[in-house]
Short mmCIF file of C-alpha atoms in Angstrom, two decimals:
data_model
loop_
_atom_site.label_atom_id
_atom_site.label_comp_id
_atom_site.label_asym_id
_atom_site.label_seq_id
_atom_site.Cartn_x
_atom_site.Cartn_y
_atom_site.Cartn_z
CA MET Y 1 -0.22 0.62 0.02
CA VAL Y 2 2.53 2.64 0.59
CA GLU Y 3 4.23 1.56 -1.53
CA GLN Y 4 1.47 2.36 -4.33
CA THR Y 5 0.49 5.47 -2.70
CA SER Y 6 4.71 6.79 -3.06
CA GLY Y 7 4.89 5.67 -6.55
CA LYS Y 8 1.24 7.47 -7.88
CA LEU Y 9 3.41 10.44 -5.83
CA PHE Y 10 6.08 10.12 -7.69
CA THR Y 11 3.52 9.93 -10.70
CA ASN Y 12 2.02 13.15 -10.08
CA LEU Y 13 5.56 14.82 -9.33
CA LYS Y 14 6.83 14.24 -12.64
CA GLN Y 15 3.12 14.93 -14.86
CA HIS Y 16 3.27 18.15 -12.76
CA ALA Y 17 7.00 18.77 -14.18
CA LEU Y 18 6.55 17.45 -17.58
CA THR Y 19 3.35 19.95 -18.04
CA ALA Y 20 5.27 23.03 -16.54
CA ILE Y 21 8.13 21.96 -19.30
CA SER Y 22 5.57 21.42 -22.09
CA TYR Y 23 4.77 25.59 -21.51
CA LEU Y 24 8.67 26.80 -20.78
CA ILE Y 25 10.03 24.64 -24.71
CA PRO Y 26 8.27 27.53 -27.11
CA VAL Y 27 9.21 30.31 -24.42
CA VAL Y 28 12.43 29.49 -23.73
CA VAL Y 29 13.38 28.42 -28.33
CA SER Y 30 11.97 31.89 -28.47
CA GLY Y 31 14.24 33.48 -26.09
CA GLY Y 32 16.71 32.29 -26.93
CA PHE Y 33 16.71 32.48 -30.29
CA LEU Y 34 16.77 36.24 -29.86
CA LEU Y 35 19.88 36.11 -27.70
CA ALA Y 36 21.68 33.82 -29.76
CA ILE Y 37 20.62 35.75 -33.74
CA GLY Y 38 21.24 38.82 -31.51
CA SER Y 39 24.79 37.97 -30.64
CA LEU Y 40 25.91 36.64 -33.35
CA PHE Y 41 25.33 40.37 -35.11
CA GLY Y 42 26.94 42.21 -32.44
CA GLY Y 43 23.91 42.52 -30.42
CA VAL Y 44 23.63 44.34 -26.24
CA THR Y 45 21.79 45.22 -23.73
CA ILE Y 46 19.93 48.46 -24.38
CA GLU Y 47 21.31 50.24 -20.02
CA ASN Y 48 18.86 53.38 -21.63
CA ILE Y 49 16.10 53.76 -24.46
CA GLN Y 50 17.26 57.77 -24.32
CA ASP Y 51 20.27 55.99 -25.62
CA PRO Y 52 20.34 54.67 -29.77
CA PHE Y 53 20.60 51.53 -30.91
CA GLY Y 54 19.80 49.35 -33.21
CA PHE Y 55 17.67 46.52 -34.65
CA PHE Y 56 20.44 43.22 -32.91
CA ASP Y 57 21.27 45.79 -29.10
CA THR Y 58 16.39 45.18 -29.54
CA MET Y 59 17.19 41.29 -30.06
CA TYR Y 60 20.02 40.47 -27.53
CA THR Y 61 17.87 42.55 -24.88
CA MET Y 62 13.93 40.79 -25.79
CA GLY Y 63 16.02 37.56 -25.64
CA GLY Y 64 17.78 37.97 -22.64
CA LEU Y 65 14.37 39.69 -20.76
CA ILE Y 66 12.60 35.84 -21.64
CA LEU Y 67 15.82 33.69 -20.67
CA GLY Y 68 16.13 36.05 -17.37
CA MET Y 69 12.16 34.73 -16.38
CA LEU Y 70 12.85 31.40 -17.02
CA PRO Y 71 12.40 30.01 -13.17
CA VAL Y 72 8.82 32.03 -13.40
CA VAL Y 73 7.83 29.96 -16.40
CA ILE Y 74 8.25 27.17 -14.71
CA ALA Y 75 6.91 28.26 -11.17
CA THR Y 76 4.33 29.17 -12.59
CA GLY Y 77 3.59 26.27 -15.30
CA ILE Y 78 3.89 23.61 -12.08
CA ALA Y 79 2.26 25.11 -9.59
CA PHE Y 80 -0.97 26.32 -11.99
CA SER Y 81 -1.13 21.75 -13.45
CA ILE Y 82 -1.68 21.04 -9.38
CA ALA Y 83 -3.43 24.04 -8.26
CA ASP Y 84 -5.10 24.59 -11.19
CA LYS Y 85 -5.96 29.21 -11.75
CA PRO Y 86 -5.42 29.27 -8.04
CA GLY Y 87 -1.90 28.73 -8.37
CA ILE Y 88 -0.87 30.92 -10.90
CA ALA Y 89 -0.12 34.13 -8.61
CA PRO Y 90 1.37 32.47 -5.79
CA GLY Y 91 3.78 30.10 -8.75
CA PHE Y 92 4.79 33.89 -10.82
CA LEU Y 93 6.19 34.78 -7.32
CA VAL Y 94 7.62 32.77 -6.39
CA GLY Y 95 9.48 32.55 -9.50
CA LEU Y 96 10.29 35.79 -9.33
CA VAL Y 97 11.67 35.95 -5.09
CA ALA Y 98 13.83 33.10 -6.97
CA ILE Y 99 15.45 35.35 -9.18
CA ASN Y 100 15.58 37.92 -6.37
CA MET Y 101 17.76 36.16 -4.08
CA ASN Y 102 19.65 34.12 -6.91
CA SER Y 103 18.61 30.37 -6.77
CA GLY Y 104 17.76 30.30 -9.52
CA PHE Y 105 15.97 27.72 -12.06
CA ILE Y 106 16.25 25.11 -9.02
CA GLY Y 107 13.74 28.41 -6.80
CA GLY Y 108 11.19 28.21 -9.08
CA PHE Y 109 11.87 24.74 -10.17
CA VAL Y 110 11.76 23.41 -6.06
CA GLY Y 111 9.46 26.64 -5.30
CA GLY Y 112 6.37 26.08 -7.50
CA TYR Y 113 5.64 23.30 -6.08
CA ILE Y 114 5.24 24.65 -2.78
CA ALA Y 115 3.25 27.28 -4.67
CA GLY Y 116 1.06 24.36 -6.15
CA TYR Y 117 0.69 22.99 -3.06
CA ILE Y 118 -0.70 25.08 -1.05
CA ALA Y 119 -2.56 26.95 -4.04
CA LYS Y 120 -4.18 23.44 -3.87
CA PHE Y 121 -4.43 22.97 -0.26
CA LEU Y 122 -5.99 25.75 0.83
CA LYS Y 123 -8.85 25.65 -2.43
CA ASP Y 124 -9.62 22.01 -1.15
CA LYS Y 125 -9.32 23.23 2.85
CA MET Y 126 -10.52 26.69 2.90
CA LYS Y 127 -13.08 27.30 4.42
CA VAL Y 128 -15.75 30.35 3.69
CA PRO Y 129 -19.63 31.66 4.25
CA GLN Y 130 -21.36 31.55 0.77
CA TRP Y 131 -20.82 35.47 -0.14
CA ALA Y 132 -17.43 34.89 -0.33
CA GLU Y 133 -16.98 31.90 -2.11
CA GLY Y 134 -16.56 33.66 -5.09
CA LEU Y 135 -13.79 35.32 -3.84
CA LYS Y 136 -11.60 32.58 -3.06
CA PRO Y 137 -10.43 31.89 -6.53
CA MET Y 138 -9.21 34.94 -7.46
CA LEU Y 139 -8.39 36.47 -4.10
CA LEU Y 140 -7.72 34.84 -1.33
CA ILE Y 141 -6.30 31.80 -2.04
CA PRO Y 142 -3.97 33.29 -3.87
CA PHE Y 143 -3.19 35.83 -2.21
CA ALA Y 144 -3.05 33.62 1.57
CA ALA Y 145 -1.04 31.04 -1.38
CA SER Y 146 1.69 34.19 -1.92
CA LEU Y 147 2.36 35.81 1.21
CA ALA Y 148 2.99 31.49 3.00
CA VAL Y 149 5.03 30.75 -0.33
CA GLY Y 150 6.90 33.50 -0.03
CA ILE Y 151 7.99 33.66 3.99
CA ILE Y 152 9.07 30.30 3.34
CA MET Y 153 11.15 30.66 0.26
CA TYR Y 154 12.26 34.25 2.03
CA TYR Y 155 13.09 32.12 5.83
CA VAL Y 156 13.66 28.68 4.28
CA LEU Y 157 14.72 27.69 1.44
CA GLY Y 158 16.04 30.93 -0.65
CA THR Y 159 19.37 30.33 0.55
CA PRO Y 160 20.04 26.80 0.89
CA ILE Y 161 18.81 27.09 -2.87
CA SER Y 162 21.03 29.45 -3.67
CA ILE Y 163 23.69 27.96 -2.55
CA LEU Y 164 23.41 24.58 -3.57
CA THR Y 165 22.54 26.37 -7.18
CA ASP Y 166 26.17 28.04 -6.74
CA ALA Y 167 28.10 25.16 -5.03
CA LEU Y 168 27.23 23.03 -8.67
CA ASN Y 169 27.77 26.02 -10.90
CA ASN Y 170 31.09 26.44 -9.79
CA TYR Y 171 31.59 22.40 -9.97
CA LEU Y 172 30.85 22.71 -13.82
CA LEU Y 173 33.22 24.58 -14.50
CA GLY Y 174 35.71 23.92 -12.64
CA LEU Y 175 35.72 19.59 -14.62
CA ASP Y 176 39.04 18.48 -16.10
CA THR Y 177 39.08 16.85 -19.31
CA SER Y 178 37.92 13.23 -18.01
CA GLN Y 179 35.45 14.10 -16.01
CA LYS Y 180 33.68 16.93 -19.51
CA LEU Y 181 34.02 13.05 -20.63
CA LEU Y 182 32.35 11.39 -18.02
CA PHE Y 183 29.37 15.08 -17.56
CA GLY Y 184 29.12 14.20 -22.10
CA LEU Y 185 29.00 10.30 -21.54
CA ILE Y 186 26.15 10.55 -18.50
CA ILE Y 187 23.86 13.20 -20.33
CA GLY Y 188 24.64 11.03 -23.49
CA ILE Y 189 23.36 8.51 -22.45
CA LEU Y 190 20.31 10.07 -20.06
CA SER Y 191 19.11 11.91 -23.26
CA SER Y 192 18.84 8.99 -25.56
CA VAL Y 193 17.44 6.23 -24.26
CA ASP Y 194 13.90 7.19 -24.31
CA TYR Y 195 12.73 9.06 -27.25
CA GLY Y 196 11.58 12.41 -25.86
CA GLY Y 197 9.94 10.99 -23.00
CA PRO Y 198 10.17 11.25 -19.73
CA ILE Y 199 14.36 10.64 -18.45
CA ASN Y 200 14.79 13.02 -21.44
CA LYS Y 201 12.27 15.52 -20.51
CA VAL Y 202 14.40 15.64 -16.45
CA VAL Y 203 17.24 16.27 -18.14
CA PHE Y 204 15.99 19.13 -20.30
CA ALA Y 205 14.57 20.83 -16.58
CA PHE Y 206 18.47 20.39 -15.07
CA LEU Y 207 20.48 21.72 -18.17
CA LEU Y 208 17.59 24.27 -18.30
CA SER Y 209 19.11 25.25 -14.70
CA LEU Y 210 22.34 24.75 -16.17
CA GLN Y 211 21.47 27.46 -19.49
CA SER Y 212 20.20 30.06 -16.42
CA GLU Y 213 23.84 30.25 -15.21
CA GLY Y 214 25.11 30.64 -19.18
CA ILE Y 215 26.58 26.91 -18.97
CA ASN Y 216 25.68 25.58 -22.25
CA GLU Y 217 27.83 22.97 -23.27
CA PRO Y 218 25.13 20.67 -21.98
CA MET Y 219 22.71 21.54 -23.17
CA ALA Y 220 24.21 20.94 -26.76
CA VAL Y 221 24.60 16.83 -25.87
CA LEU Y 222 21.36 16.94 -25.10
CA MET Y 223 20.00 18.21 -28.92
CA LEU Y 224 23.25 16.49 -30.34
CA ALA Y 225 21.51 12.97 -28.46
CA SER Y 226 18.24 12.96 -28.69
CA MET Y 227 19.03 13.99 -32.96
CA VAL Y 228 21.29 10.39 -32.84
CA THR Y 229 18.15 7.86 -33.07
CA PRO Y 230 16.74 9.49 -36.09
CA PHE Y 231 20.68 9.85 -37.66
CA GLY Y 232 21.61 6.60 -36.87
CA MET Y 233 18.49 4.57 -37.50
CA THR Y 234 18.50 6.52 -41.35
CA MET Y 235 22.69 5.73 -41.75
CA ALA Y 236 21.95 1.93 -41.10
CA TYR Y 237 19.71 2.25 -43.73
CA PHE Y 238 22.27 2.73 -46.08
CA MET Y 239 24.59 0.29 -44.12
CA GLN Y 240 22.27 -2.12 -45.86
CA LYS Y 241 22.41 -1.92 -49.40
CA ILE Y 242 26.11 -1.51 -48.73
CA PHE Y 243 26.29 -4.88 -47.07
CA GLY Y 244 23.23 -6.54 -47.86
CA LYS Y 245 22.17 -7.85 -44.75
CA ASN Y 246 18.08 -6.03 -45.06
CA ILE Y 247 17.45 -5.27 -41.06
CA TYR Y 248 14.45 -2.56 -42.40
CA VAL Y 249 11.31 -3.95 -43.65
CA ARG Y 250 9.23 -1.45 -46.25
CA MET Y 251 7.34 0.00 -43.70
CA GLU Y 252 10.58 1.04 -41.02
CA VAL Y 253 11.82 1.97 -44.72
CA GLU Y 254 8.39 4.28 -44.95
CA SER Y 255 8.85 5.58 -40.96
CA LEU Y 256 12.12 6.53 -41.88
CA LYS Y 257 11.62 9.60 -44.92
CA THR Y 258 9.69 11.23 -42.44
CA ALA Y 259 11.26 11.17 -39.12
CA PHE Y 260 14.85 12.22 -40.63
CA PRO Y 261 13.35 16.06 -41.21
CA MET Y 262 12.29 15.64 -38.20
CA GLY Y 263 15.45 14.14 -36.62
CA VAL Y 264 17.24 17.47 -38.29
CA CYS Y 265 14.79 19.31 -36.11
CA MET Y 266 15.89 17.04 -32.96
CA ILE Y 267 12.26 15.00 -33.22
CA THR Y 268 12.79 11.81 -32.56
CA GLU Y 269 9.56 11.20 -32.57
CA GLY Y 270 9.33 9.82 -36.04
CA CYS Y 271 11.56 7.30 -35.64
CA TYR Y 272 8.70 5.39 -32.60
CA PRO Y 273 7.69 2.72 -36.58
CA ILE Y 274 11.20 0.91 -35.57
CA ILE Y 275 11.57 1.55 -31.90
CA PHE Y 276 8.63 -0.17 -30.87
CA ASN Y 277 9.24 -2.89 -33.27
CA ASP Y 278 12.98 -3.88 -31.69
CA LEU Y 279 12.35 -1.60 -28.63
CA TRP Y 280 15.89 -3.02 -26.51
CA ARG Y 281 18.40 -3.06 -29.63
CA CYS Y 282 17.37 0.26 -30.38
CA ILE Y 283 17.65 1.40 -26.71
CA LEU Y 284 21.41 -0.24 -26.63
CA SER Y 285 22.07 1.11 -29.90
CA THR Y 286 20.85 4.43 -29.10
CA GLY Y 287 22.42 4.89 -26.12
CA ILE Y 288 25.77 4.06 -26.85
CA GLY Y 289 25.85 6.57 -29.51
CA GLY Y 290 24.36 8.43 -27.15
CA ALA Y 291 27.28 8.40 -25.29
CA ILE Y 292 29.57 8.72 -27.40
CA GLY Y 293 28.79 12.28 -29.89
CA GLY Y 294 28.25 13.56 -25.90
CA ALA Y 295 31.91 12.60 -24.54
CA MET Y 296 33.39 14.18 -27.42
CA SER Y 297 31.05 16.86 -27.77
CA MET Y 298 32.07 18.27 -23.83
CA TYR Y 299 35.80 17.28 -24.49
CA LEU Y 300 35.60 19.86 -28.34
CA GLY Y 301 33.15 22.97 -26.63
CA ALA Y 302 30.53 22.54 -27.99
CA ALA Y 303 27.64 24.85 -26.54
CA SER Y 304 24.73 26.46 -27.58
CA PRO Y 305 22.76 29.32 -26.20
CA VAL Y 306 19.57 27.51 -28.07
CA PRO Y 307 17.84 24.50 -26.35
CA HIS Y 308 16.12 23.16 -30.03
CA GLY Y 309 16.29 23.43 -33.45
CA GLY Y 310 18.81 20.79 -34.41
CA LEU Y 311 20.68 21.94 -37.39
CA PHE Y 312 19.28 24.89 -37.80
CA ALA Y 313 20.10 25.88 -34.01
CA MET Y 314 23.97 25.60 -35.75
CA VAL Y 315 24.31 29.37 -36.36
CA THR Y 316 23.99 29.99 -32.66
CA MET Y 317 26.07 27.80 -31.66
CA THR Y 318 30.20 27.22 -29.97
CA ASN Y 319 32.78 25.60 -32.48
CA PRO Y 320 29.30 24.20 -34.32
CA LEU Y 321 32.07 22.03 -36.56
CA ALA Y 322 32.57 20.12 -33.10
CA TRP Y 323 29.09 19.76 -32.34
CA LEU Y 324 28.50 18.51 -35.72
CA ALA Y 325 31.25 15.97 -35.65
CA SER Y 326 30.38 14.66 -32.37
CA LEU Y 327 26.08 13.97 -34.35
CA LEU Y 328 27.92 12.40 -36.97
CA VAL Y 329 29.86 10.49 -34.74
CA GLY Y 330 27.60 9.04 -32.80
CA SER Y 331 24.91 8.96 -35.28
CA LEU Y 332 27.69 6.31 -37.39
CA ALA Y 333 27.99 4.77 -33.77
CA THR Y 334 24.10 4.21 -33.97
CA ALA Y 335 24.20 2.79 -37.45
CA ILE Y 336 27.00 0.16 -36.34
CA VAL Y 337 25.77 -0.82 -33.33
CA LEU Y 338 22.14 -1.45 -34.33
CA TYR Y 339 22.89 -3.05 -38.02
CA VAL Y 340 25.16 -5.89 -36.13
CA LEU Y 341 22.65 -6.24 -33.35
CA LYS Y 342 19.68 -7.44 -35.04
CA LYS Y 343 18.96 -9.71 -37.13
CA PRO Y 344 17.11 -9.85 -40.57
CA VAL Y 345 14.56 -9.33 -41.68
CA ALA Y 346 12.72 -13.00 -42.44
CA LEU Y 347 12.46 -14.17 -46.87
CA ASP Y 348 9.34 -13.52 -46.28
CA ASP Y 349 9.42 -9.08 -45.21
CA ILE Y 350 12.49 -9.14 -47.20
CA LYS Y 351 10.14 -10.19 -51.15
CA GLU Y 352 7.39 -7.87 -49.43
CA LEU Y 353 10.11 -5.26 -48.88
CA THR Y 354 11.48 -5.69 -53.15
CA GLU Y 355 9.02 -6.71 -54.56
CA GLU Y 356 5.47 -4.47 -53.83
CA ASP Y 357 6.99 -1.30 -54.98
CA GLU Y 358 9.95 -0.71 -52.91
CA ARG Y 359 11.32 2.78 -54.55
CA GLU Y 360 14.91 3.78 -52.82
CA ILE Y 361 15.08 6.69 -50.43
CA ASP Y 362 15.28 9.84 -52.45
CA PHE Y 363 15.88 13.18 -50.62
CA GLU Y 364 14.65 15.44 -53.13
CA GLU Y 365 11.15 14.01 -51.25
CA LEU Y 366 11.98 15.03 -47.91
CA LYS Y 367 10.09 17.70 -47.04
CA ILE Y 368 10.43 20.30 -43.54
CA THR Y 369 6.47 21.25 -43.24
#
């Protein structure tokens, strides 16, 4: 009974985080591209609107403003997921408090849960006269929850979280070469083995906390690891043409025609028809590819200020060619392991594949919509 309760609690906590991250992604992607493109063309922060400024200064400033609000976005998203509308105000406040206390993304993440559950508790337990029922969701609960979570953050949790955040950032900035390889390997594995699922999303949230502090190398690893699956599986298709061992049936070959362009945009889900036909071999293959590519990317110092976008984000990266080389090496490793591990397709499947209107993959047909 206790195990069932704890399991349900963990599932709920995870679901609230995933909901908030789904709100966060478009915000952080738009802000990241604005900041990166503005920086690429020499933009600087506009300190005084009365001073002269250029177009790329506005892009750089707008991007910085958006990314500076990430603790607010994640805290508000989590609190809203837990308590619905009464959680918005305390979630928003706790995100601002996290910024004010330099506890950053982690402060907003933890504070969002506290704000949400306080608001939910008040929503379920607060008793008021009938005439005041309409005031509960828009005044009484938001006010009481905001006051409570603000006091908790300022007097109890804010300082320890701020110290933890600084210690984590200082540790990561001080990693030596071997530690960078190990860190990249771990991030690469975790980011590549569940194909955009909850493990990937949790790692994404953690790396966003680092990115908000200006540590961008780990995010480049996650982007790469999210792409080794479609790239590696496409390479494996051409390997079967070269070496004569058929590992894909016709349906899987057809799925690659959409999976590859989706992979260019850092979307893994197009590979699901192949993955779910042979789950464990695919997990092992992509985990090895993600580990090799991630370690290589960290070692070479590739960094991405933008957390999404795939190949289109390369223009914003530090050492983009090193990142691309790491992606190709990791993808090739995935392709080799997958090709070796997968069993040859049964003869009947090969006949269906080769005799019933199989066509070579024509990359001119690939379109990104």
